[in-house]
Short mmCIF file of C-alpha atoms and ligand atoms in Angstrom, two decimals:
data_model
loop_
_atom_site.label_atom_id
_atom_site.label_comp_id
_atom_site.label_asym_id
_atom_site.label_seq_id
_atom_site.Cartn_x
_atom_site.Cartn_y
_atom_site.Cartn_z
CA UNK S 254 122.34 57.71 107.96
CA UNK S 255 126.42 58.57 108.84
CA UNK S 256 126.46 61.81 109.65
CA UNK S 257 130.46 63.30 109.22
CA UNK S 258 131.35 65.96 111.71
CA UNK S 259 132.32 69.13 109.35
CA UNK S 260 136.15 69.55 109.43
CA UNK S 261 138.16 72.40 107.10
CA UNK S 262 141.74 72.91 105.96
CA UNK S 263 142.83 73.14 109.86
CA UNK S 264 141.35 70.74 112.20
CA UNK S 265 140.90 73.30 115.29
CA UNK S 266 137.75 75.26 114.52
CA UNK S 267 138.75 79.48 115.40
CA UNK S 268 137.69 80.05 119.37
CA UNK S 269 135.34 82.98 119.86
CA UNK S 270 134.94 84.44 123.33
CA UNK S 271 131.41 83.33 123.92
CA UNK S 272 129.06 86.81 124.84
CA UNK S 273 126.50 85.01 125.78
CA UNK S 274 126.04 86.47 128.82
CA UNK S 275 123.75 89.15 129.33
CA UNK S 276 124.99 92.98 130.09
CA UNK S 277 124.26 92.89 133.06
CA UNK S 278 127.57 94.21 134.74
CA UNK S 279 126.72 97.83 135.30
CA UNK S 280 124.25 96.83 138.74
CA UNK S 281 127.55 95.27 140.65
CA UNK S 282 129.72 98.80 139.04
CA UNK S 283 128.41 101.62 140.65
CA UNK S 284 131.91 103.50 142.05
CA UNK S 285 131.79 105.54 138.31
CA UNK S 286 128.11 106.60 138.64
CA UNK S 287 128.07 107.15 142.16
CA UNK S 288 131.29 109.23 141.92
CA UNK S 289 129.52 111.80 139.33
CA UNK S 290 126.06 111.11 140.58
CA UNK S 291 127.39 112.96 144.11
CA UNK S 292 129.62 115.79 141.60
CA UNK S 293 125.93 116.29 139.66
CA UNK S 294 124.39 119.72 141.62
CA UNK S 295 120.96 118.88 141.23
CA UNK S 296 121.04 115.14 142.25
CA UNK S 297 121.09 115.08 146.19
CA UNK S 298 119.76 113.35 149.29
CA UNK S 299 116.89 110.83 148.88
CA UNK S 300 116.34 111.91 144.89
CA UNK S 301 120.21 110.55 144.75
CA UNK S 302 118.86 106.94 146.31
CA UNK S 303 116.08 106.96 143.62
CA UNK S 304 118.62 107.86 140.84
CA UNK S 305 120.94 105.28 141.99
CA UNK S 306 118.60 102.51 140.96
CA UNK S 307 117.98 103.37 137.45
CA UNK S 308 120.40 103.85 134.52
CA UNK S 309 120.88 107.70 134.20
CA UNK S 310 119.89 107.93 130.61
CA UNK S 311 116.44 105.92 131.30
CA UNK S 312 114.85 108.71 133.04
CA UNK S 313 113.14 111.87 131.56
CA UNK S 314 113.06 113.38 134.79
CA UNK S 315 116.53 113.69 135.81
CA UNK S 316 117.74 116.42 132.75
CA UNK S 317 118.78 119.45 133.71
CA UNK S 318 117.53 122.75 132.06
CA UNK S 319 121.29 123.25 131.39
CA UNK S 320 123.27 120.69 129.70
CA UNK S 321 126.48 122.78 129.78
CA UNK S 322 126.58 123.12 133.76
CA UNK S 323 126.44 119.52 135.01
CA UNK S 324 128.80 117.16 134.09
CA UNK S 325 127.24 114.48 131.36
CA UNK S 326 126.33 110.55 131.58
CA UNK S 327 128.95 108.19 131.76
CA UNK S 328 129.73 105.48 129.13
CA UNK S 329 127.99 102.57 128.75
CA UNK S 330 128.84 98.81 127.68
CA UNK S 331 125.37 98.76 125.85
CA UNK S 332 123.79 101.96 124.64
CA UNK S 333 119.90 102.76 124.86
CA UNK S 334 118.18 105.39 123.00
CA UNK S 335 116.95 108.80 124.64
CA UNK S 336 114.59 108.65 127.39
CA UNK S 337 112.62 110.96 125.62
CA UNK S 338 111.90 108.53 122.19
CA UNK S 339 109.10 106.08 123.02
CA UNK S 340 108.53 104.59 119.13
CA UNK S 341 107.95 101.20 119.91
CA UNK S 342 106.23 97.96 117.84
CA UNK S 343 102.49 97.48 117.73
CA UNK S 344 103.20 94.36 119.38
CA UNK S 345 100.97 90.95 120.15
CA UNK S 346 102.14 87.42 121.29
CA UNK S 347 102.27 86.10 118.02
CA UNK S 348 103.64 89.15 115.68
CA UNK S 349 104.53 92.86 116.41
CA UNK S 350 104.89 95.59 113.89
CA UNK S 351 107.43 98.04 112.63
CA UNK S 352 106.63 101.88 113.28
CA UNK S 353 107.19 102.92 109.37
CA UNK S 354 106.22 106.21 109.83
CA UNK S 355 108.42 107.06 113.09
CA UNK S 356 111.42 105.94 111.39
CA UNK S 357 113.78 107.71 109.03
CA UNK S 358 116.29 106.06 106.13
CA UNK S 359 116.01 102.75 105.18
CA UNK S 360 117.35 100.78 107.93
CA UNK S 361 115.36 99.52 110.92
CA UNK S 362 116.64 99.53 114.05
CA UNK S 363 116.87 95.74 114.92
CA UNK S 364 115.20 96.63 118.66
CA UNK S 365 112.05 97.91 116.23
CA UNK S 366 112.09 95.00 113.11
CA UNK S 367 108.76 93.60 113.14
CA UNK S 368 108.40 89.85 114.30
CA UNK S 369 106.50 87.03 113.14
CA UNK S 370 106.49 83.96 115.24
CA UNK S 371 104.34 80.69 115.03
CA UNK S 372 105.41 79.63 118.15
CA UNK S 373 107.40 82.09 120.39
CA UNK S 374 110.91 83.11 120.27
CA UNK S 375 112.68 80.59 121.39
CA UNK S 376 116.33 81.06 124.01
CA UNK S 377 119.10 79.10 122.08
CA UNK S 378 122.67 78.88 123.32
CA UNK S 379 124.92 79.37 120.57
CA UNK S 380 127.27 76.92 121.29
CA UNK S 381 124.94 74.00 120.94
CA UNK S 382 123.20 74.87 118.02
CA UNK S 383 123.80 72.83 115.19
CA UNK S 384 123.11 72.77 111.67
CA UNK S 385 122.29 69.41 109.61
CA UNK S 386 122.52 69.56 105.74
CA UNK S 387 120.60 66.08 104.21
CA UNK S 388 118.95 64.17 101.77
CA UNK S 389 120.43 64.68 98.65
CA UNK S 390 123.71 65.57 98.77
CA UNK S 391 127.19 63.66 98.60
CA UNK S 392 128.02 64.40 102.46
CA UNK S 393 125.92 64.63 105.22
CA UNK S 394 126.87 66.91 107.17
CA UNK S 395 126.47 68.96 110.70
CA UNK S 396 127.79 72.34 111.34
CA UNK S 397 127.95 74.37 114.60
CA UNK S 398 128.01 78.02 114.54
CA UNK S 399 131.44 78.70 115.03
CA UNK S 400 132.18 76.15 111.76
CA UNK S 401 129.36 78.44 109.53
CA UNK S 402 130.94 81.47 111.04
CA UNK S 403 134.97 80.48 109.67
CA UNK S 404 133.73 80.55 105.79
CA UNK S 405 134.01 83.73 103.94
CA UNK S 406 131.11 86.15 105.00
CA UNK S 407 128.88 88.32 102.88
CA UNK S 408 127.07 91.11 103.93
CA UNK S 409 123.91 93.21 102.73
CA UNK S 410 121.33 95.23 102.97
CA UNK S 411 117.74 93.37 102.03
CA UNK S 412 113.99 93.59 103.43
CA UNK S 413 112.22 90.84 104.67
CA UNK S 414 108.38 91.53 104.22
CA UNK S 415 105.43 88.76 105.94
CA UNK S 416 103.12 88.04 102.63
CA UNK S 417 100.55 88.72 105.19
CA UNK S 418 101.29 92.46 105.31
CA UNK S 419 98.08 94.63 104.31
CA UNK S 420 96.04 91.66 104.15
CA UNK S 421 93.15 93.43 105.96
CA UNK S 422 93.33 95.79 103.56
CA UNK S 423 91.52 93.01 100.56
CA UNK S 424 88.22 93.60 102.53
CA UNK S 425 88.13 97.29 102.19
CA UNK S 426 90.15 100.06 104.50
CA UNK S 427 90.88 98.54 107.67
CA UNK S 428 93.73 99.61 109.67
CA UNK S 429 94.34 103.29 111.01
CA UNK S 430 97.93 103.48 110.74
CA UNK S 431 101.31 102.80 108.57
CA UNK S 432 102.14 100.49 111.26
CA UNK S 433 98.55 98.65 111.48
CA UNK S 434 98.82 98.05 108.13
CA UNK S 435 101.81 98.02 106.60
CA UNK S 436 104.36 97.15 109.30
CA UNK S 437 105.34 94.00 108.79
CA UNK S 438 108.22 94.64 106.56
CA UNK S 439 111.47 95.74 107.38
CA UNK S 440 115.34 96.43 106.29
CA UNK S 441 118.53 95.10 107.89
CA UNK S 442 122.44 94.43 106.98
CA UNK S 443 122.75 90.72 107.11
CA UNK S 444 125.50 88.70 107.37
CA UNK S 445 125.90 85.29 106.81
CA UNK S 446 127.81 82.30 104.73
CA UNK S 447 125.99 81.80 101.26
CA UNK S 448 124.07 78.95 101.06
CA UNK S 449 125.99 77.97 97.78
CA UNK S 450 129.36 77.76 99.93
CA UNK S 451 127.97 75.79 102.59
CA UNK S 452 126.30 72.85 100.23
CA UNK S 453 129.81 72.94 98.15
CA UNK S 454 130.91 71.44 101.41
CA UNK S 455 128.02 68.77 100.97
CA UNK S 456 128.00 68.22 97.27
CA UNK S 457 124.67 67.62 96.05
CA UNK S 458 122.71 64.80 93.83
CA UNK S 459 121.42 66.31 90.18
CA UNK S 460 117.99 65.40 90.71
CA UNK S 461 118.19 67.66 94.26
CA UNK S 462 115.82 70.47 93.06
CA UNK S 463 113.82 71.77 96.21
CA UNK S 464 115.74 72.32 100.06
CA UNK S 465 113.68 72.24 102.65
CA UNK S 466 114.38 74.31 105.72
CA UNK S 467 113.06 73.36 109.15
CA UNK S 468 113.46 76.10 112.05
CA UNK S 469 114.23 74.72 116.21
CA UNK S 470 111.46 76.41 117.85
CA UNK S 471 108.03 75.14 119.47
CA UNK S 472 106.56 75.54 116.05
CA UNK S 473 109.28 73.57 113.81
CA UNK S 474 108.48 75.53 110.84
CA UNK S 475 109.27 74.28 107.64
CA UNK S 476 108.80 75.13 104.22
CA UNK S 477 110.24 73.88 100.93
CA UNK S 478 111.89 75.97 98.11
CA UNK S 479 113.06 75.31 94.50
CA UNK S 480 116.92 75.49 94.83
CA UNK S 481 118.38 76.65 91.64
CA UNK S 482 116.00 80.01 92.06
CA UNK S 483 117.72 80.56 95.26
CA UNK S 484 121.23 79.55 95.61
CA UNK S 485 122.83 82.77 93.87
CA UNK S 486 121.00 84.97 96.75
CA UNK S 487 120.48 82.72 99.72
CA UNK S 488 122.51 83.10 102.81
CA UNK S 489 122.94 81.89 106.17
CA UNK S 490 122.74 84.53 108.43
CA UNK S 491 124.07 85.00 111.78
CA UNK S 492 124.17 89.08 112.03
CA UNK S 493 122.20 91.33 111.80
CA UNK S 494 122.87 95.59 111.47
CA UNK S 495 126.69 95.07 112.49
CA UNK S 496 125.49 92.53 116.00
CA UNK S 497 124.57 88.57 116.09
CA UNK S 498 120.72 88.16 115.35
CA UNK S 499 118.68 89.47 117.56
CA UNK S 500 116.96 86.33 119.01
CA UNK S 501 113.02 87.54 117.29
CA UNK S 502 114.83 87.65 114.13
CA UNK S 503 116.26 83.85 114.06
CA UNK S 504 119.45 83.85 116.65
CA UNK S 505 121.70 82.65 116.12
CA UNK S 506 120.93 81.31 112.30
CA UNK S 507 118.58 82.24 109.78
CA UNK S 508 118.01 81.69 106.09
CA UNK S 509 117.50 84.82 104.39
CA UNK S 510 115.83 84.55 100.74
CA UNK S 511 116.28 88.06 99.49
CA UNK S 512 112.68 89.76 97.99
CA UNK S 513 110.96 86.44 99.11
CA UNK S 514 107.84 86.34 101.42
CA UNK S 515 108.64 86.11 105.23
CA UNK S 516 107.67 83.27 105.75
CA UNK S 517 110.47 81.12 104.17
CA UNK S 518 113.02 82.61 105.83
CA UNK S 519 113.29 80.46 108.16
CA UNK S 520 114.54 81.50 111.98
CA UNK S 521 116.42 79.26 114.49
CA UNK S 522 116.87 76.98 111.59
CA UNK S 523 118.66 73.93 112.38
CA UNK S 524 117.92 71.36 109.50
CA UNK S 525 118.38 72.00 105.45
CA UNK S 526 116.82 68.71 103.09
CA UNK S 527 117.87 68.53 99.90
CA UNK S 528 114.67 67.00 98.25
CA UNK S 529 113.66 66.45 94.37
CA UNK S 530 110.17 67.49 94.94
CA UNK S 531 108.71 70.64 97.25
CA UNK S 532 107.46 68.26 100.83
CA UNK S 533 104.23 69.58 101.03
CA UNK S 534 104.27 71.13 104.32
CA UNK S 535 101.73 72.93 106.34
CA UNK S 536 102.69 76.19 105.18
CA UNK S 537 102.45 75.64 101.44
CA UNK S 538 99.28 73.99 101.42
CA UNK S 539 97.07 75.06 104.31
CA UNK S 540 99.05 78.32 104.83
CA UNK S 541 100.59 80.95 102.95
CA UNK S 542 98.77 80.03 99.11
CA UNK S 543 96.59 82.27 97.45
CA UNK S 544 92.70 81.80 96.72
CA UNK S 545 92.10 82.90 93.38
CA UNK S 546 88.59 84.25 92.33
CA UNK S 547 87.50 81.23 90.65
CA UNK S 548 88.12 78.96 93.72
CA UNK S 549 91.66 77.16 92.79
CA UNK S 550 94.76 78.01 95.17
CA UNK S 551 97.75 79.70 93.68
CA UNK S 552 101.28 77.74 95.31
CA UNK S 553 104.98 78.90 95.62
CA UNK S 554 104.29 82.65 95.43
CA UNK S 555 107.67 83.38 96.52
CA UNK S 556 108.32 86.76 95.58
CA UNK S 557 107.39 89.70 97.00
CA UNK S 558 106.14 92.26 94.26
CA UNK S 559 106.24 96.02 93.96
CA UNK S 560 105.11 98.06 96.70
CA UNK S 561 105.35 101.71 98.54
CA UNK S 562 103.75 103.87 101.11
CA UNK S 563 103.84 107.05 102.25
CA UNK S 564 105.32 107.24 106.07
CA UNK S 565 104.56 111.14 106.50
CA UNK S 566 102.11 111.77 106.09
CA UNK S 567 100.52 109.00 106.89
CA UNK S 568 97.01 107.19 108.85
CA UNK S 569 96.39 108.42 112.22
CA UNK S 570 98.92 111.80 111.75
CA UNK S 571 97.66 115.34 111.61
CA UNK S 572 99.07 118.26 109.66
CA UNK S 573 100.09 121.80 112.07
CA UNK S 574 98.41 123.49 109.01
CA UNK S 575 98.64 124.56 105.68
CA UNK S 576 102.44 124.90 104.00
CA UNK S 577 105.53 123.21 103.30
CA UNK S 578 104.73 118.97 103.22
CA UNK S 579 107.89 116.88 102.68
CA UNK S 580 105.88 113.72 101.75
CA UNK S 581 107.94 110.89 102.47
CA UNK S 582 107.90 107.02 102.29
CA UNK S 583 109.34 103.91 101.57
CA UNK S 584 109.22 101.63 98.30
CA UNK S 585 110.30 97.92 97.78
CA UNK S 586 110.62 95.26 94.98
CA UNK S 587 111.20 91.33 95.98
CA UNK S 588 112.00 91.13 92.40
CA UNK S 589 115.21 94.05 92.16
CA UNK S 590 115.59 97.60 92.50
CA UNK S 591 113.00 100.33 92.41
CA UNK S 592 113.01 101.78 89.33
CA UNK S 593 110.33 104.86 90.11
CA UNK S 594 107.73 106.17 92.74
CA UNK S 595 105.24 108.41 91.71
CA UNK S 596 103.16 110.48 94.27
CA UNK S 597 99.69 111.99 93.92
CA UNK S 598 98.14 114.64 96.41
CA UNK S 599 94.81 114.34 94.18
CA UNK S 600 94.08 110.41 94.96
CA UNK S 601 95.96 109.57 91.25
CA UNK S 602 94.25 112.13 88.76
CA UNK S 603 98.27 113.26 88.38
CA UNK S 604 101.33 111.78 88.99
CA UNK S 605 104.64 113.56 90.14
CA UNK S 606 108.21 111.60 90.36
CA UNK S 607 109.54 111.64 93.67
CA UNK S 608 113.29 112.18 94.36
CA UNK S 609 114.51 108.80 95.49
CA UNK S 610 117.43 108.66 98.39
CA UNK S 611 120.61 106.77 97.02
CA UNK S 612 121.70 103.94 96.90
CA UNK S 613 119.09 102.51 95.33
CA UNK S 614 119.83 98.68 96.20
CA UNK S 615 117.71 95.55 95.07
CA UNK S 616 115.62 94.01 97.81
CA UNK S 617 115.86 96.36 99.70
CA UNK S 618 113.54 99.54 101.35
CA UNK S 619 114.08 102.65 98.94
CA UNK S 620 113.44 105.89 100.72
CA UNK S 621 111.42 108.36 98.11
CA UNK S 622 110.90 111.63 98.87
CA UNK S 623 108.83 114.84 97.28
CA UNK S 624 107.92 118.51 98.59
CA UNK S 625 104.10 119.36 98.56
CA UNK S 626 102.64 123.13 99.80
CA UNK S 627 99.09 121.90 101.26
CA UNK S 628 96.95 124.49 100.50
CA UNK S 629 94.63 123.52 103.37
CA UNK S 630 91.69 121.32 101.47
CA UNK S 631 90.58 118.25 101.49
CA UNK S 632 93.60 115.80 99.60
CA UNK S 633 94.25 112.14 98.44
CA UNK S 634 97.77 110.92 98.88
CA UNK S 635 99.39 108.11 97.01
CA UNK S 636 102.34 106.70 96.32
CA UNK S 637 103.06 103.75 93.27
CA UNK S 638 106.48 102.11 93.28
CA UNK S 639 107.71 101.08 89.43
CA UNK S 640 110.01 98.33 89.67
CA UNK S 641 113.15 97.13 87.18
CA UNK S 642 111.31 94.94 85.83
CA UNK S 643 108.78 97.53 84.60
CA UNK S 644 106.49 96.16 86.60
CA UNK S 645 104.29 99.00 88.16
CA UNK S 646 102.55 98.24 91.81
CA UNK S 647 98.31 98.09 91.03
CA UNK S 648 95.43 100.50 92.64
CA UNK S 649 93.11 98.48 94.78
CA UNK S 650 90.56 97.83 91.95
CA UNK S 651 93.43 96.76 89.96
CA UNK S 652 94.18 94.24 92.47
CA UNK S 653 91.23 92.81 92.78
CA UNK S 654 90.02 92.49 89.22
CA UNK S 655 92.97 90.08 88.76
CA UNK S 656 93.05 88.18 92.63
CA UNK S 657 89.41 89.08 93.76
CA UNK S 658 89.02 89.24 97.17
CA UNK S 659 89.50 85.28 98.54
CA UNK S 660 93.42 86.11 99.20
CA UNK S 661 94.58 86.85 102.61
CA UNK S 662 98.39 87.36 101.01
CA UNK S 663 100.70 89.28 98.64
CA UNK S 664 98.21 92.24 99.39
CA UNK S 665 100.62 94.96 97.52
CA UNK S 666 98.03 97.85 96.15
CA UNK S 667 98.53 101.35 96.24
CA UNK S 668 98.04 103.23 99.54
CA UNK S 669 95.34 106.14 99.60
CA UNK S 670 95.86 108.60 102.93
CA UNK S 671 92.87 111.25 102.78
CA UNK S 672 93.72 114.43 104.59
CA UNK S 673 90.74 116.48 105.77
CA UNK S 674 90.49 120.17 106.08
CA UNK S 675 91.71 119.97 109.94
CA UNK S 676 94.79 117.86 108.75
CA UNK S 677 93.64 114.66 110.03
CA UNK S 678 95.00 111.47 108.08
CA UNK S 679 92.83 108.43 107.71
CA UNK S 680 92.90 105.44 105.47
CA UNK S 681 91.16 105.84 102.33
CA UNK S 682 90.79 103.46 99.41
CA UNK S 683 89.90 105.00 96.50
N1 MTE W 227 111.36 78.80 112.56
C1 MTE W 227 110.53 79.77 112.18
N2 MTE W 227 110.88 80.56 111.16
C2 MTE W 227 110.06 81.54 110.75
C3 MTE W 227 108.81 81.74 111.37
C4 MTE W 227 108.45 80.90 112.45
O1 MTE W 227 107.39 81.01 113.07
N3 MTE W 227 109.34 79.93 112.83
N4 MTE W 227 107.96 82.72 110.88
C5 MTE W 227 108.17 83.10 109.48
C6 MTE W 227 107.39 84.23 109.05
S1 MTE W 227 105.75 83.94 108.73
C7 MTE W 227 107.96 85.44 108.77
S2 MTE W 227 107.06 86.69 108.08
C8 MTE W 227 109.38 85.71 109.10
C9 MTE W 227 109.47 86.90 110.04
O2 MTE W 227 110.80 87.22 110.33
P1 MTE W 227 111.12 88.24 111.51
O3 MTE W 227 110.36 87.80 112.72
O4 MTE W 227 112.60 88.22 111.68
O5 MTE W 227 110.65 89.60 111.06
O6 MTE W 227 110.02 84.61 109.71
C10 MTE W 227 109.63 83.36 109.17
N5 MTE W 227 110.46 82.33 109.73
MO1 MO W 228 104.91 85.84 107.61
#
């Protein structure tokens, strides 16, 4: 096949300063810390050695009981969060979760979005990495990033959710936590090229239906997806929260499919097919379908439906006492905005509306939230997210009296937290 090198309007592709290399600067500078390190009272003789060696801000034990009488840190080229905060992702080699209910908003900090990797995360220089767009289109063509990075940009806010979130959860209450269980979803700002501008560049044949999307790391992943449900949402993404991709989440090029499962949104991707039938891949046959009750496997389950849970609060938390509860959580819709979350504090005998935090965007984490006194006894917490479509997110029996309990994926049921007299939270399904 001829492959033609990419070229726009002017032939000299925009320069970027490459920042490739890592921060690693502030070890050879030490003149500024060492200058107020010696002014700072407290920090003297061998304490002063020991301080030297680590970055002010990363030690607990170096703060002063009074702010306002030593002179503060100095500025950094690359900011890290308080010494004191120690949230962190439930992480294995293969996938680490988000900490739901430590985090506030609807963003997650890219340092905490969860992971899923088949493979590892693989290092990719930047300035190699090319794209190929195939198969079915007019052109042929390869792009490298600073060629995807000179079209016009879009940016926005979306979650990405693993259809194997909550999947313990078919075989009865499993995990302790909002993290355990539900933490493999998160929400960034992306920004990319749309797919649609990139493959006007290519051109494509009519009878190019399904794009398949293969990733450049240990695992390859591929997976194929129907292309006119897609294109007006799709983009290539090379940012992430206002900063290139964090290299977990794809660096330095991702496709993002807005509301669809995880898993074909595909990281470090390097190829793009343009096919007129899906390809049948590993993870749309073996992987990632759905086992219905009667035996046959549901395909192409692409979106992710209607979903919420309560963050606080939530599994493994306890209550100071009885009072003033702001319950609060997060609700999603692959399918468009969240319409409504109701809570329950009486395991869904009655439903209250919670207050949800604007803007309300499609695709995207919603942040509800509702005030509760506890009167001390025993309670049943739940939270059911009502989508655009009317669609309203099922109890667990619901569930299951429509997917029985062969699935692994697209677990999305209401979330029970019982709180005992002492406060403690534990997962419940009721
Ligand atoms: N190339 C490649 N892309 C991939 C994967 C992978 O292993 N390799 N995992 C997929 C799965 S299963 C999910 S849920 C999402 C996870 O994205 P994240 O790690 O940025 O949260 O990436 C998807 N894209
Ligand atoms: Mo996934």
């Amino acid at each position: 096949m001829k492959l033609v090198k990419q070229q726009t309007a002017q032939s000299t592709p925009l320069k970027e300063k490459t920042t490739t290399a890592m921060p690693t600067t502030r070890a050879k500078d030490p003149p500024t810390r060492r200058a107020f390190l010696v002014g700072a009272t407290s920090v003297v003789g061998a304490a002063a050695a020991h301080v030297l060696l680590t970055p002010f801000l990363g030690n607990a034990a170096d703060v002063t009981d009074d702010p306002t009488r030593v002179p503060g840190a100095p500025a950094t080229e690359y900011g890290q969060r308080s010494p004191f905060e120690r949230v962190r992702r439930l992480a294995k080699p293969q996938r680490s979760r988000t900490p739901l209910q430590a985090l506030h908003g609807v963003v997650t900090p890219s340092a905490l979005h969860f992971e899923r990797h088949h493979n590892g995360v693989p290092r990719i220089d930047p300035s190699r990495h090319r794209l190929l767009v195939h198969g079915l289109v007019e052109r042929p063509l390869i792009f490298t990033m600073d060629e995807l990075k000179r079209f016009p940009a879009v940016s926005r806010l979306a979650f990405l959710e693993c259809s194997g979130n909550s999947g313990q959860e078919w075989k009865g209450p499993r995990g302790t936590s909002a993290q355990e269980i539900h933490g493999l979803t998160s929400t960034s700002e992306w920004t990319g090229v749309r797919l649609s501008t990139v493959l006007g560049e290519t051109g494509r044949h009519a009878e190019a239906t399904w794009m398949l999307a293969e990733g450049s790391d240990a695992a390859a992943m591929t997976r194929s997806v129907p292309l006119d449900r897609i294109l007006g949402e799709a983009l290539l993404c090379y940012a992430q929260n206002g900063e290139p991709l964090r290299p977990e989440q794809g660096y330095p090029l991702r496709l993002l499919l807005p509301g669809w499962e995880g898993n074909t949104c595909i990281k470090w991707v390097r190829r793009l097919k343009l096919t007129s039938a899906p390809l049948m891949t590993r993870e749309e046959t073996s992987k990632y379908t759905d086992v219905m009750p009667d035996g046959t496997a549901r395909q192409f389950t692409f979106e992710m439906e209607a979903k919420s849970v309560i963050t606080s609060p939530s599994g493994g938390q306890r209550l100071p006492g009885p009072g003033f509860v702001e319950i609060r959580g997060l609700a999603w819709s692959g399918r468009g905005r969240v319409e409504r979350v109701d809570v329950s504090v009486d395991g869904g005998k009655r439903w209250r509306t919670a207050a949800l935090q604007s803007p309300v965007l499609p695709k995207c984490h919603t942040r509800f939230r509702t005030a509760w006194q506890w009167d001390g006894r025993e309670a049943v917490l739940q939270s059911r997210c009502t989508d655009e479509t009317g669609y309203r997110q099922p109890t667990h029996e619901e569930l299951v009296a429509v997917r029985g309990t062969n699935s692994y994926y697209h677990y999305n049921a209401v979330q029970s937290w019982k709180i005992d007299e002492d406060g403690r939270v534990s997962n419940v399904q009721v």
